[in-house]
Every structure is written in C-alpha cells, then in structure tokens.
Amino acid sequence: MEDADNDNDAAIGAGNNNNNATPAISRGVIKSKDWTNGTQADKLPKIGSFVLYKLEPPLKNKEDFDNWYNGVYKILRGHHLYRLIDKNIERPDIDAENAEDWVTLSIQVVGWLT
C-alpha cells in the first residue's frame, strides 16, 4: 500500500494533494496557462535594419549539418531572427499585429538559407 501512495504523489506532482492544482511537467516545473514562449513573430527586428551575408561554407554534406546549423543559429540570433527557424515556437496568428513582418522576414531568411 505504501508504494501506491508514493506513485500517487508522483503522479500529482511532488506530493501536492490538491487535485485541482496544475499538473507538474517535471521536477518543480509547473505547466501554467499564463506562461508562454510567445510566437516566432515576437521581438523581430525592423525590416531592412540588418544584412544577412552569404553563408560560408554552404551546406554540402549531411555530416556537416550540426556545424552549419550552429553557425546559422548564431548569425540569426545576432539579428534576433533565430525564432524563425525554431519549429518548437508557434507561428503567429494570421491577424496578429506583427504577422505581416513575420511573413516578410521569414521569406528573407528562407532566401538567405537557400
């Protein structure tokens, strides 16, 4: 019976016996409806305020992908564009205030990557 109690405590989050509590994701991290990563359109630079220079060396072999990606990420991070290539960050809603800038900058980054 003691094992069942321990399993129950782990299932509802670090011994929290409040069944209405927000479930724990992992050790001490609580999933909240109020917390968000935002969208890919958050904190974008102004269009035309940066220059993306040609990538050197271009990606030629799949074995080089990790190094190439890390270089791409660092460049885009320097311009606050890295969120555009992170598939884990949601895209903005079509009617979001900055959706049009997101589309324009996404097309620019895609062109730069190709």
PDB file of N, CA and C in Angstrom:
ATOM      1  N   MET A   1       0.822  -1.185   0.000  1.00  0.00           N
ATOM      2  CA  MET A   1       0.000   0.000   0.000  1.00  0.00           C
ATOM      3  C   MET A   1       0.866   1.247   0.000  1.00  0.00           C
ATOM      4  N   GLU A   2       2.018   1.187   0.637  1.00  0.00           N
ATOM      5  CA  GLU A   2       2.908   2.341   0.688  1.00  0.00           C
ATOM      6  C   GLU A   2       3.388   2.727  -0.710  1.00  0.00           C
ATOM      7  N   ASP A   3       3.678   1.733  -1.572  1.00  0.00           N
ATOM      8  CA  ASP A   3       4.112   2.023  -2.936  1.00  0.00           C
ATOM      9  C   ASP A   3       3.031   2.751  -3.720  1.00  0.00           C
ATOM     10  N   ALA A   4       1.787   2.390  -3.516  1.00  0.00           N
ATOM     11  CA  ALA A   4       0.690   3.038  -4.226  1.00  0.00           C
ATOM     12  C   ALA A   4       0.605   4.513  -3.843  1.00  0.00           C
ATOM     13  N   ASP A   5       0.825   4.829  -2.551  1.00  0.00           N
ATOM     14  CA  ASP A   5       0.797   6.226  -2.121  1.00  0.00           C
ATOM     15  C   ASP A   5       1.922   7.018  -2.770  1.00  0.00           C
ATOM     16  N   ASN A   6       3.107   6.430  -2.856  1.00  0.00           N
ATOM     17  CA  ASN A   6       4.241   7.117  -3.478  1.00  0.00           C
ATOM     18  C   ASN A   6       3.979   7.356  -4.954  1.00  0.00           C
ATOM     19  N   ASP A   7       3.401   6.373  -5.626  1.00  0.00           N
ATOM     20  CA  ASP A   7       3.078   6.537  -7.049  1.00  0.00           C
ATOM     21  C   ASP A   7       2.057   7.644  -7.233  1.00  0.00           C
ATOM     22  N   ASN A   8       1.070   7.715  -6.339  1.00  0.00           N
ATOM     23  CA  ASN A   8       0.042   8.738  -6.426  1.00  0.00           C
ATOM     24  C   ASN A   8       0.644  10.126  -6.231  1.00  0.00           C
ATOM     25  N   ASP A   9       1.552  10.278  -5.240  1.00  0.00           N
ATOM     26  CA  ASP A   9       2.202  11.561  -5.008  1.00  0.00           C
ATOM     27  C   ASP A   9       2.991  11.997  -6.235  1.00  0.00           C
ATOM     28  N   ALA A  10       3.704  11.084  -6.855  1.00  0.00           N
ATOM     29  CA  ALA A  10       4.497  11.422  -8.034  1.00  0.00           C
ATOM     30  C   ALA A  10       3.594  11.818  -9.194  1.00  0.00           C
ATOM     31  N   ALA A  11       2.451  11.154  -9.288  1.00  0.00           N
ATOM     32  CA  ALA A  11       1.552  11.431 -10.407  1.00  0.00           C
ATOM     33  C   ALA A  11       0.916  12.808 -10.318  1.00  0.00           C
ATOM     34  N   ILE A  12       0.667  13.288  -9.082  1.00  0.00           N
ATOM     35  CA  ILE A  12       0.011  14.591  -8.968  1.00  0.00           C
ATOM     36  C   ILE A  12       1.006  15.710  -8.706  1.00  0.00           C
ATOM     37  N   GLY A  13       2.282  15.409  -8.656  1.00  0.00           N
ATOM     38  CA  GLY A  13       3.289  16.450  -8.613  1.00  0.00           C
ATOM     39  C   GLY A  13       3.854  16.742  -7.249  1.00  0.00           C
ATOM     40  N   ALA A  14       4.977  16.164  -6.946  1.00  0.00           N
ATOM     41  CA  ALA A  14       5.796  16.464  -5.772  1.00  0.00           C
ATOM     42  C   ALA A  14       5.006  16.492  -4.471  1.00  0.00           C
ATOM     43  N   GLY A  15       4.102  15.545  -4.310  1.00  0.00           N
ATOM     44  CA  GLY A  15       3.379  15.423  -3.060  1.00  0.00           C
ATOM     45  C   GLY A  15       2.235  16.402  -2.906  1.00  0.00           C
ATOM     46  N   ASN A  16       1.890  17.130  -3.908  1.00  0.00           N
ATOM     47  CA  ASN A  16       0.784  18.079  -3.861  1.00  0.00           C
ATOM     48  C   ASN A  16      -0.512  17.286  -3.886  1.00  0.00           C
ATOM     49  N   ASN A  17      -1.290  17.374  -2.828  1.00  0.00           N
ATOM     50  CA  ASN A  17      -2.521  16.596  -2.734  1.00  0.00           C
ATOM     51  C   ASN A  17      -3.732  17.363  -3.225  1.00  0.00           C
ATOM     52  N   ASN A  18      -3.564  18.517  -3.799  1.00  0.00           N
ATOM     53  CA  ASN A  18      -4.671  19.306  -4.325  1.00  0.00           C
ATOM     54  C   ASN A  18      -4.993  18.810  -5.730  1.00  0.00           C
ATOM     55  N   ASN A  19      -6.087  18.125  -5.897  1.00  0.00           N
ATOM     56  CA  ASN A  19      -6.446  17.552  -7.191  1.00  0.00           C
ATOM     57  C   ASN A  19      -6.768  18.609  -8.233  1.00  0.00           C
ATOM     58  N   ASN A  20      -7.024  19.848  -7.810  1.00  0.00           N
ATOM     59  CA  ASN A  20      -7.310  20.930  -8.744  1.00  0.00           C
ATOM     60  C   ASN A  20      -6.064  21.680  -9.177  1.00  0.00           C
ATOM     61  N   ALA A  21      -4.908  21.304  -8.654  1.00  0.00           N
ATOM     62  CA  ALA A  21      -3.665  22.002  -8.982  1.00  0.00           C
ATOM     63  C   ALA A  21      -3.262  21.719 -10.425  1.00  0.00           C
ATOM     64  N   THR A  22      -2.517  22.640 -10.989  1.00  0.00           N
ATOM     65  CA  THR A  22      -1.978  22.442 -12.330  1.00  0.00           C
ATOM     66  C   THR A  22      -0.954  21.322 -12.254  1.00  0.00           C
ATOM     67  N   PRO A  23      -0.993  20.353 -13.173  1.00  0.00           N
ATOM     68  CA  PRO A  23      -0.079  19.217 -13.104  1.00  0.00           C
ATOM     69  C   PRO A  23       1.369  19.636 -13.328  1.00  0.00           C
ATOM     70  N   ALA A  24       2.275  18.971 -12.625  1.00  0.00           N
ATOM     71  CA  ALA A  24       3.700  19.247 -12.799  1.00  0.00           C
ATOM     72  C   ALA A  24       4.188  18.587 -14.073  1.00  0.00           C
ATOM     73  N   ILE A  25       5.036  19.295 -14.822  1.00  0.00           N
ATOM     74  CA  ILE A  25       5.631  18.740 -16.034  1.00  0.00           C
ATOM     75  C   ILE A  25       6.822  17.885 -15.654  1.00  0.00           C
ATOM     76  N   SER A  26       7.684  18.417 -14.835  1.00  0.00           N
ATOM     77  CA  SER A  26       8.841  17.692 -14.333  1.00  0.00           C
ATOM     78  C   SER A  26       9.252  18.342 -13.026  1.00  0.00           C
ATOM     79  N   ARG A  27      10.309  17.906 -12.446  1.00  0.00           N
ATOM     80  CA  ARG A  27      10.764  18.356 -11.146  1.00  0.00           C
ATOM     81  C   ARG A  27      10.622  19.862 -10.953  1.00  0.00           C
ATOM     82  N   GLY A  28       9.610  20.279 -10.243  1.00  0.00           N
ATOM     83  CA  GLY A  28       9.457  21.661  -9.871  1.00  0.00           C
ATOM     84  C   GLY A  28       8.976  22.592 -10.968  1.00  0.00           C
ATOM     85  N   VAL A  29       8.753  22.083 -12.163  1.00  0.00           N
ATOM     86  CA  VAL A  29       8.276  22.924 -13.255  1.00  0.00           C
ATOM     87  C   VAL A  29       6.779  22.718 -13.393  1.00  0.00           C
ATOM     88  N   ILE A  30       6.033  23.772 -13.241  1.00  0.00           N
ATOM     89  CA  ILE A  30       4.581  23.698 -13.313  1.00  0.00           C
ATOM     90  C   ILE A  30       4.120  24.244 -14.654  1.00  0.00           C
ATOM     91  N   LYS A  31       3.251  23.507 -15.303  1.00  0.00           N
ATOM     92  CA  LYS A  31       2.665  23.979 -16.551  1.00  0.00           C
ATOM     93  C   LYS A  31       1.556  24.959 -16.192  1.00  0.00           C
ATOM     94  N   SER A  32       1.624  26.132 -16.765  1.00  0.00           N
ATOM     95  CA  SER A  32       0.650  27.171 -16.455  1.00  0.00           C
ATOM     96  C   SER A  32       0.050  27.702 -17.740  1.00  0.00           C
ATOM     97  N   LYS A  33      -1.217  28.015 -17.716  1.00  0.00           N
ATOM     98  CA  LYS A  33      -1.873  28.581 -18.883  1.00  0.00           C
ATOM     99  C   LYS A  33      -1.419  30.017 -19.127  1.00  0.00           C
ATOM    100  N   ASP A  34      -0.856  30.669 -18.100  1.00  0.00           N
ATOM    101  CA  ASP A  34      -0.431  32.055 -18.215  1.00  0.00           C
ATOM    102  C   ASP A  34       0.955  32.197 -18.824  1.00  0.00           C
ATOM    103  N   TRP A  35       1.744  31.145 -18.840  1.00  0.00           N
ATOM    104  CA  TRP A  35       3.122  31.211 -19.316  1.00  0.00           C
ATOM    105  C   TRP A  35       3.163  30.757 -20.767  1.00  0.00           C
ATOM    106  N   THR A  36       3.929  31.467 -21.592  1.00  0.00           N
ATOM    107  CA  THR A  36       4.028  31.098 -22.992  1.00  0.00           C
ATOM    108  C   THR A  36       5.399  31.443 -23.536  1.00  0.00           C
ATOM    109  N   ASN A  37       5.810  30.734 -24.555  1.00  0.00           N
ATOM    110  CA  ASN A  37       7.062  31.036 -25.237  1.00  0.00           C
ATOM    111  C   ASN A  37       6.855  32.122 -26.275  1.00  0.00           C
ATOM    112  N   GLY A  38       5.647  32.590 -26.424  1.00  0.00           N
ATOM    113  CA  GLY A  38       5.360  33.573 -27.453  1.00  0.00           C
ATOM    114  C   GLY A  38       5.282  32.904 -28.816  1.00  0.00           C
ATOM    115  N   THR A  39       5.483  33.718 -29.845  1.00  0.00           N
ATOM    116  CA  THR A  39       5.455  33.182 -31.204  1.00  0.00           C
ATOM    117  C   THR A  39       6.742  33.543 -31.913  1.00  0.00           C
ATOM    118  N   GLN A  40       6.903  33.016 -33.099  1.00  0.00           N
ATOM    119  CA  GLN A  40       8.081  33.322 -33.891  1.00  0.00           C
ATOM    120  C   GLN A  40       8.150  34.805 -34.259  1.00  0.00           C
ATOM    121  N   ALA A  41       7.036  35.498 -34.189  1.00  0.00           N
ATOM    122  CA  ALA A  41       6.991  36.908 -34.581  1.00  0.00           C
ATOM    123  C   ALA A  41       7.383  37.854 -33.450  1.00  0.00           C
ATOM    124  N   ASP A  42       7.593  37.342 -32.264  1.00  0.00           N
ATOM    125  CA  ASP A  42       7.947  38.203 -31.142  1.00  0.00           C
ATOM    126  C   ASP A  42       9.384  38.695 -31.252  1.00  0.00           C
ATOM    127  N   LYS A  43       9.589  39.962 -30.930  1.00  0.00           N
ATOM    128  CA  LYS A  43      10.914  40.590 -30.830  1.00  0.00           C
ATOM    129  C   LYS A  43      11.695  40.565 -32.145  1.00  0.00           C
ATOM    130  N   LEU A  44      11.019  40.629 -33.268  1.00  0.00           N
ATOM    131  CA  LEU A  44      11.702  40.664 -34.556  1.00  0.00           C
ATOM    132  C   LEU A  44      12.306  42.048 -34.790  1.00  0.00           C
ATOM    133  N   PRO A  45      13.421  42.106 -35.537  1.00  0.00           N
ATOM    134  CA  PRO A  45      13.996  43.408 -35.863  1.00  0.00           C
ATOM    135  C   PRO A  45      13.154  44.108 -36.924  1.00  0.00           C
ATOM    136  N   LYS A  46      13.389  45.391 -37.108  1.00  0.00           N
ATOM    137  CA  LYS A  46      12.702  46.123 -38.164  1.00  0.00           C
ATOM    138  C   LYS A  46      13.211  45.636 -39.515  1.00  0.00           C
ATOM    139  N   ILE A  47      12.309  45.538 -40.460  1.00  0.00           N
ATOM    140  CA  ILE A  47      12.681  45.124 -41.810  1.00  0.00           C
ATOM    141  C   ILE A  47      13.679  46.133 -42.367  1.00  0.00           C
ATOM    142  N   GLY A  48      14.777  45.619 -42.926  1.00  0.00           N
ATOM    143  CA  GLY A  48      15.809  46.469 -43.507  1.00  0.00           C
ATOM    144  C   GLY A  48      16.850  46.965 -42.520  1.00  0.00           C
ATOM    145  N   SER A  49      16.760  46.551 -41.257  1.00  0.00           N
ATOM    146  CA  SER A  49      17.699  47.030 -40.242  1.00  0.00           C
ATOM    147  C   SER A  49      18.930  46.141 -40.085  1.00  0.00           C
ATOM    148  N   PHE A  50      19.089  45.140 -40.943  1.00  0.00           N
ATOM    149  CA  PHE A  50      20.202  44.198 -40.836  1.00  0.00           C
ATOM    150  C   PHE A  50      20.563  43.679 -42.224  1.00  0.00           C
ATOM    151  N   VAL A  51      21.729  43.058 -42.302  1.00  0.00           N
ATOM    152  CA  VAL A  51      22.175  42.440 -43.550  1.00  0.00           C
ATOM    153  C   VAL A  51      22.589  41.009 -43.240  1.00  0.00           C
ATOM    154  N   LEU A  52      22.065  40.060 -44.002  1.00  0.00           N
ATOM    155  CA  LEU A  52      22.478  38.667 -43.886  1.00  0.00           C
ATOM    156  C   LEU A  52      23.457  38.386 -45.030  1.00  0.00           C
ATOM    157  N   TYR A  53      24.728  38.243 -44.673  1.00  0.00           N
ATOM    158  CA  TYR A  53      25.754  37.998 -45.681  1.00  0.00           C
ATOM    159  C   TYR A  53      25.739  36.537 -46.110  1.00  0.00           C
ATOM    160  N   LYS A  54      26.294  36.256 -47.248  1.00  0.00           N
ATOM    161  CA  LYS A  54      26.336  34.906 -47.805  1.00  0.00           C
ATOM    162  C   LYS A  54      26.942  33.931 -46.795  1.00  0.00           C
ATOM    163  N   LEU A  55      26.297  32.785 -46.680  1.00  0.00           N
ATOM    164  CA  LEU A  55      26.790  31.740 -45.771  1.00  0.00           C
ATOM    165  C   LEU A  55      28.030  31.077 -46.358  1.00  0.00           C
ATOM    166  N   GLU A  56      29.089  31.044 -45.576  1.00  0.00           N
ATOM    167  CA  GLU A  56      30.303  30.349 -45.985  1.00  0.00           C
ATOM    168  C   GLU A  56      30.759  29.464 -44.852  1.00  0.00           C
ATOM    169  N   PRO A  57      31.031  28.218 -45.090  1.00  0.00           N
ATOM    170  CA  PRO A  57      30.772  27.489 -46.326  1.00  0.00           C
ATOM    171  C   PRO A  57      29.309  27.069 -46.397  1.00  0.00           C
ATOM    172  N   PRO A  58      28.787  26.916 -47.618  1.00  0.00           N
ATOM    173  CA  PRO A  58      27.410  26.414 -47.747  1.00  0.00           C
ATOM    174  C   PRO A  58      27.347  24.944 -47.324  1.00  0.00           C
ATOM    175  N   LEU A  59      26.173  24.497 -46.944  1.00  0.00           N
ATOM    176  CA  LEU A  59      25.997  23.102 -46.544  1.00  0.00           C
ATOM    177  C   LEU A  59      26.066  22.214 -47.774  1.00  0.00           C
ATOM    178  N   LYS A  60      27.001  21.284 -47.763  1.00  0.00           N
ATOM    179  CA  LYS A  60      27.148  20.364 -48.894  1.00  0.00           C
ATOM    180  C   LYS A  60      26.931  18.910 -48.499  1.00  0.00           C
ATOM    181  N   ASN A  61      27.335  18.541 -47.294  1.00  0.00           N
ATOM    182  CA  ASN A  61      27.223  17.160 -46.837  1.00  0.00           C
ATOM    183  C   ASN A  61      26.400  17.092 -45.556  1.00  0.00           C
ATOM    184  N   LYS A  62      25.564  16.070 -45.442  1.00  0.00           N
ATOM    185  CA  LYS A  62      24.716  15.955 -44.253  1.00  0.00           C
ATOM    186  C   LYS A  62      25.543  15.793 -42.981  1.00  0.00           C
ATOM    187  N   GLU A  63      26.759  15.305 -43.091  1.00  0.00           N
ATOM    188  CA  GLU A  63      27.619  15.155 -41.914  1.00  0.00           C
ATOM    189  C   GLU A  63      28.006  16.515 -41.331  1.00  0.00           C
ATOM    190  N   ASP A  64      27.943  17.554 -42.145  1.00  0.00           N
ATOM    191  CA  ASP A  64      28.324  18.902 -41.715  1.00  0.00           C
ATOM    192  C   ASP A  64      27.147  19.696 -41.157  1.00  0.00           C
ATOM    193  N   PHE A  65      25.961  19.090 -41.108  1.00  0.00           N
ATOM    194  CA  PHE A  65      24.759  19.832 -40.748  1.00  0.00           C
ATOM    195  C   PHE A  65      24.851  20.499 -39.377  1.00  0.00           C
ATOM    196  N   ASP A  66      25.289  19.766 -38.349  1.00  0.00           N
ATOM    197  CA  ASP A  66      25.312  20.331 -36.996  1.00  0.00           C
ATOM    198  C   ASP A  66      26.173  21.589 -36.924  1.00  0.00           C
ATOM    199  N   ASN A  67      27.360  21.546 -37.505  1.00  0.00           N
ATOM    200  CA  ASN A  67      28.229  22.722 -37.501  1.00  0.00           C
ATOM    201  C   ASN A  67      27.605  23.860 -38.305  1.00  0.00           C
ATOM    202  N   TRP A  68      27.036  23.529 -39.459  1.00  0.00           N
ATOM    203  CA  TRP A  68      26.391  24.528 -40.311  1.00  0.00           C
ATOM    204  C   TRP A  68      25.219  25.173 -39.572  1.00  0.00           C
ATOM    205  N   TYR A  69      24.382  24.347 -38.950  1.00  0.00           N
ATOM    206  CA  TYR A  69      23.221  24.845 -38.225  1.00  0.00           C
ATOM    207  C   TYR A  69      23.643  25.760 -37.075  1.00  0.00           C
ATOM    208  N   ASN A  70      24.663  25.359 -36.341  1.00  0.00           N
ATOM    209  CA  ASN A  70      25.131  26.190 -35.227  1.00  0.00           C
ATOM    210  C   ASN A  70      25.585  27.567 -35.730  1.00  0.00           C
ATOM    211  N   GLY A  71      26.263  27.604 -36.869  1.00  0.00           N
ATOM    212  CA  GLY A  71      26.676  28.870 -37.459  1.00  0.00           C
ATOM    213  C   GLY A  71      25.479  29.709 -37.880  1.00  0.00           C
ATOM    214  N   VAL A  72      24.508  29.066 -38.516  1.00  0.00           N
ATOM    215  CA  VAL A  72      23.283  29.754 -38.940  1.00  0.00           C
ATOM    216  C   VAL A  72      22.566  30.314 -37.719  1.00  0.00           C
ATOM    217  N   TYR A  73      22.433  29.522 -36.684  1.00  0.00           N
ATOM    218  CA  TYR A  73      21.733  29.942 -35.473  1.00  0.00           C
ATOM    219  C   TYR A  73      22.403  31.161 -34.848  1.00  0.00           C
ATOM    220  N   LYS A  74      23.740  31.138 -34.773  1.00  0.00           N
ATOM    221  CA  LYS A  74      24.464  32.265 -34.177  1.00  0.00           C
ATOM    222  C   LYS A  74      24.254  33.543 -34.983  1.00  0.00           C
ATOM    223  N   ILE A  75      24.294  33.437 -36.284  1.00  0.00           N
ATOM    224  CA  ILE A  75      24.066  34.609 -37.140  1.00  0.00           C
ATOM    225  C   ILE A  75      22.655  35.138 -36.939  1.00  0.00           C
ATOM    226  N   LEU A  76      21.669  34.254 -36.991  1.00  0.00           N
ATOM    227  CA  LEU A  76      20.279  34.687 -36.832  1.00  0.00           C
ATOM    228  C   LEU A  76      20.013  35.205 -35.420  1.00  0.00           C
ATOM    229  N   ARG A  77      20.642  34.624 -34.445  1.00  0.00           N
ATOM    230  CA  ARG A  77      20.466  35.106 -33.065  1.00  0.00           C
ATOM    231  C   ARG A  77      20.997  36.530 -32.935  1.00  0.00           C
ATOM    232  N   GLY A  78      22.102  36.813 -33.588  1.00  0.00           N
ATOM    233  CA  GLY A  78      22.675  38.147 -33.548  1.00  0.00           C
ATOM    234  C   GLY A  78      21.745  39.213 -34.117  1.00  0.00           C
ATOM    235  N   HIS A  79      20.832  38.806 -34.983  1.00  0.00           N
ATOM    236  CA  HIS A  79      19.868  39.731 -35.588  1.00  0.00           C
ATOM    237  C   HIS A  79      18.459  39.553 -35.007  1.00  0.00           C
ATOM    238  N   HIS A  80      18.317  38.740 -33.973  1.00  0.00           N
ATOM    239  CA  HIS A  80      17.020  38.439 -33.339  1.00  0.00           C
ATOM    240  C   HIS A  80      16.055  37.764 -34.332  1.00  0.00           C
ATOM    241  N   LEU A  81      16.604  36.917 -35.182  1.00  0.00           N
ATOM    242  CA  LEU A  81      15.800  36.190 -36.173  1.00  0.00           C
ATOM    243  C   LEU A  81      15.762  34.682 -35.912  1.00  0.00           C
ATOM    244  N   TYR A  82      16.439  34.223 -34.879  1.00  0.00           N
ATOM    245  CA  TYR A  82      16.566  32.785 -34.628  1.00  0.00           C
ATOM    246  C   TYR A  82      15.231  32.101 -34.373  1.00  0.00           C
ATOM    247  N   ARG A  83      14.248  32.823 -33.862  1.00  0.00           N
ATOM    248  CA  ARG A  83      12.946  32.214 -33.579  1.00  0.00           C
ATOM    249  C   ARG A  83      12.265  31.737 -34.865  1.00  0.00           C
ATOM    250  N   LEU A  84      12.641  32.329 -35.996  1.00  0.00           N
ATOM    251  CA  LEU A  84      12.029  31.962 -37.276  1.00  0.00           C
ATOM    252  C   LEU A  84      12.369  30.538 -37.703  1.00  0.00           C
ATOM    253  N   ILE A  85      13.463  29.986 -37.196  1.00  0.00           N
ATOM    254  CA  ILE A  85      13.857  28.630 -37.602  1.00  0.00           C
ATOM    255  C   ILE A  85      13.621  27.600 -36.504  1.00  0.00           C
ATOM    256  N   ASP A  86      12.956  27.996 -35.439  1.00  0.00           N
ATOM    257  CA  ASP A  86      12.681  27.084 -34.333  1.00  0.00           C
ATOM    258  C   ASP A  86      11.259  26.538 -34.470  1.00  0.00           C
ATOM    259  N   LYS A  87      11.157  25.288 -34.906  1.00  0.00           N
ATOM    260  CA  LYS A  87       9.839  24.684 -35.140  1.00  0.00           C
ATOM    261  C   LYS A  87       9.046  24.473 -33.856  1.00  0.00           C
ATOM    262  N   ASN A  88       9.713  24.569 -32.706  1.00  0.00           N
ATOM    263  CA  ASN A  88       9.025  24.388 -31.426  1.00  0.00           C
ATOM    264  C   ASN A  88       8.330  25.657 -30.945  1.00  0.00           C
ATOM    265  N   ILE A  89       8.593  26.767 -31.610  1.00  0.00           N
ATOM    266  CA  ILE A  89       7.939  28.021 -31.266  1.00  0.00           C
ATOM    267  C   ILE A  89       6.794  28.233 -32.252  1.00  0.00           C
ATOM    268  N   GLU A  90       5.631  28.530 -31.728  1.00  0.00           N
ATOM    269  CA  GLU A  90       4.438  28.673 -32.575  1.00  0.00           C
ATOM    270  C   GLU A  90       4.561  29.850 -33.535  1.00  0.00           C
ATOM    271  N   ARG A  91       3.935  29.686 -34.678  1.00  0.00           N
ATOM    272  CA  ARG A  91       3.814  30.785 -35.633  1.00  0.00           C
ATOM    273  C   ARG A  91       2.747  31.745 -35.127  1.00  0.00           C
ATOM    274  N   PRO A  92       2.836  33.016 -35.546  1.00  0.00           N
ATOM    275  CA  PRO A  92       1.810  33.960 -35.085  1.00  0.00           C
ATOM    276  C   PRO A  92       0.470  33.700 -35.767  1.00  0.00           C
ATOM    277  N   ASP A  93      -0.595  34.140 -35.140  1.00  0.00           N
ATOM    278  CA  ASP A  93      -1.911  34.088 -35.771  1.00  0.00           C
ATOM    279  C   ASP A  93      -1.902  35.005 -36.986  1.00  0.00           C
ATOM    280  N   ILE A  94      -2.701  34.678 -37.968  1.00  0.00           N
ATOM    281  CA  ILE A  94      -2.739  35.451 -39.208  1.00  0.00           C
ATOM    282  C   ILE A  94      -3.141  36.905 -38.978  1.00  0.00           C
ATOM    283  N   ASP A  95      -3.908  37.155 -37.922  1.00  0.00           N
ATOM    284  CA  ASP A  95      -4.348  38.522 -37.645  1.00  0.00           C
ATOM    285  C   ASP A  95      -3.518  39.207 -36.554  1.00  0.00           C
ATOM    286  N   ALA A  96      -2.387  38.608 -36.188  1.00  0.00           N
ATOM    287  CA  ALA A  96      -1.513  39.212 -35.178  1.00  0.00           C
ATOM    288  C   ALA A  96      -0.920  40.508 -35.718  1.00  0.00           C
ATOM    289  N   GLU A  97      -0.644  41.418 -34.823  1.00  0.00           N
ATOM    290  CA  GLU A  97      -0.132  42.743 -35.191  1.00  0.00           C
ATOM    291  C   GLU A  97       1.147  42.655 -36.024  1.00  0.00           C
ATOM    292  N   ASN A  98       2.020  41.703 -35.709  1.00  0.00           N
ATOM    293  CA  ASN A  98       3.311  41.589 -36.386  1.00  0.00           C
ATOM    294  C   ASN A  98       3.373  40.431 -37.390  1.00  0.00           C
ATOM    295  N   ALA A  99       2.239  39.892 -37.774  1.00  0.00           N
ATOM    296  CA  ALA A  99       2.211  38.744 -38.691  1.00  0.00           C
ATOM    297  C   ALA A  99       2.786  39.090 -40.066  1.00  0.00           C
ATOM    298  N   GLU A 100       2.496  40.265 -40.557  1.00  0.00           N
ATOM    299  CA  GLU A 100       2.996  40.657 -41.876  1.00  0.00           C
ATOM    300  C   GLU A 100       4.524  40.782 -41.876  1.00  0.00           C
ATOM    301  N   ASP A 101       5.080  41.350 -40.823  1.00  0.00           N
ATOM    302  CA  ASP A 101       6.545  41.429 -40.705  1.00  0.00           C
ATOM    303  C   ASP A 101       7.139  40.031 -40.602  1.00  0.00           C
ATOM    304  N   TRP A 102       6.464  39.144 -39.866  1.00  0.00           N
ATOM    305  CA  TRP A 102       6.939  37.767 -39.731  1.00  0.00           C
ATOM    306  C   TRP A 102       7.008  37.089 -41.092  1.00  0.00           C
ATOM    307  N   VAL A 103       5.992  37.280 -41.924  1.00  0.00           N
ATOM    308  CA  VAL A 103       5.987  36.676 -43.259  1.00  0.00           C
ATOM    309  C   VAL A 103       7.155  37.230 -44.079  1.00  0.00           C
ATOM    310  N   THR A 104       7.305  38.537 -44.086  1.00  0.00           N
ATOM    311  CA  THR A 104       8.366  39.176 -44.866  1.00  0.00           C
ATOM    312  C   THR A 104       9.748  38.699 -44.420  1.00  0.00           C
ATOM    313  N   LEU A 105       9.981  38.694 -43.117  1.00  0.00           N
ATOM    314  CA  LEU A 105      11.287  38.281 -42.607  1.00  0.00           C
ATOM    315  C   LEU A 105      11.519  36.774 -42.781  1.00  0.00           C
ATOM    316  N   SER A 106      10.473  35.982 -42.674  1.00  0.00           N
ATOM    317  CA  SER A 106      10.602  34.536 -42.909  1.00  0.00           C
ATOM    318  C   SER A 106      11.020  34.268 -44.348  1.00  0.00           C
ATOM    319  N   ILE A 107      10.407  34.974 -45.284  1.00  0.00           N
ATOM    320  CA  ILE A 107      10.774  34.800 -46.702  1.00  0.00           C
ATOM    321  C   ILE A 107      12.221  35.220 -46.917  1.00  0.00           C
ATOM    322  N   GLN A 108      12.640  36.298 -46.260  1.00  0.00           N
ATOM    323  CA  GLN A 108      14.018  36.753 -46.392  1.00  0.00           C
ATOM    324  C   GLN A 108      14.999  35.710 -45.845  1.00  0.00           C
ATOM    325  N   VAL A 109      14.697  35.129 -44.690  1.00  0.00           N
ATOM    326  CA  VAL A 109      15.569  34.121 -44.098  1.00  0.00           C
ATOM    327  C   VAL A 109      15.604  32.856 -44.961  1.00  0.00           C
ATOM    328  N   VAL A 110      14.463  32.444 -45.479  1.00  0.00           N
ATOM    329  CA  VAL A 110      14.429  31.268 -46.367  1.00  0.00           C
ATOM    330  C   VAL A 110      15.308  31.513 -47.594  1.00  0.00           C
ATOM    331  N   GLY A 111      15.188  32.691 -48.178  1.00  0.00           N
ATOM    332  CA  GLY A 111      16.020  33.035 -49.330  1.00  0.00           C
ATOM    333  C   GLY A 111      17.503  33.013 -48.981  1.00  0.00           C
ATOM    334  N   TRP A 112      17.838  33.529 -47.815  1.00  0.00           N
ATOM    335  CA  TRP A 112      19.227  33.534 -47.355  1.00  0.00           C
ATOM    336  C   TRP A 112      19.743  32.106 -47.155  1.00  0.00           C
ATOM    337  N   LEU A 113      18.905  31.234 -46.586  1.00  0.00           N
ATOM    338  CA  LEU A 113      19.318  29.854 -46.331  1.00  0.00           C
ATOM    339  C   LEU A 113      19.510  29.069 -47.621  1.00  0.00           C
ATOM    340  N   THR A 114      18.742  29.402 -48.651  1.00  0.00           N
ATOM    341  CA  THR A 114      18.872  28.660 -49.908  1.00  0.00           C
ATOM    342  C   THR A 114      19.943  29.279 -50.772  1.00  0.00           C
TER     343      THR A 114
END
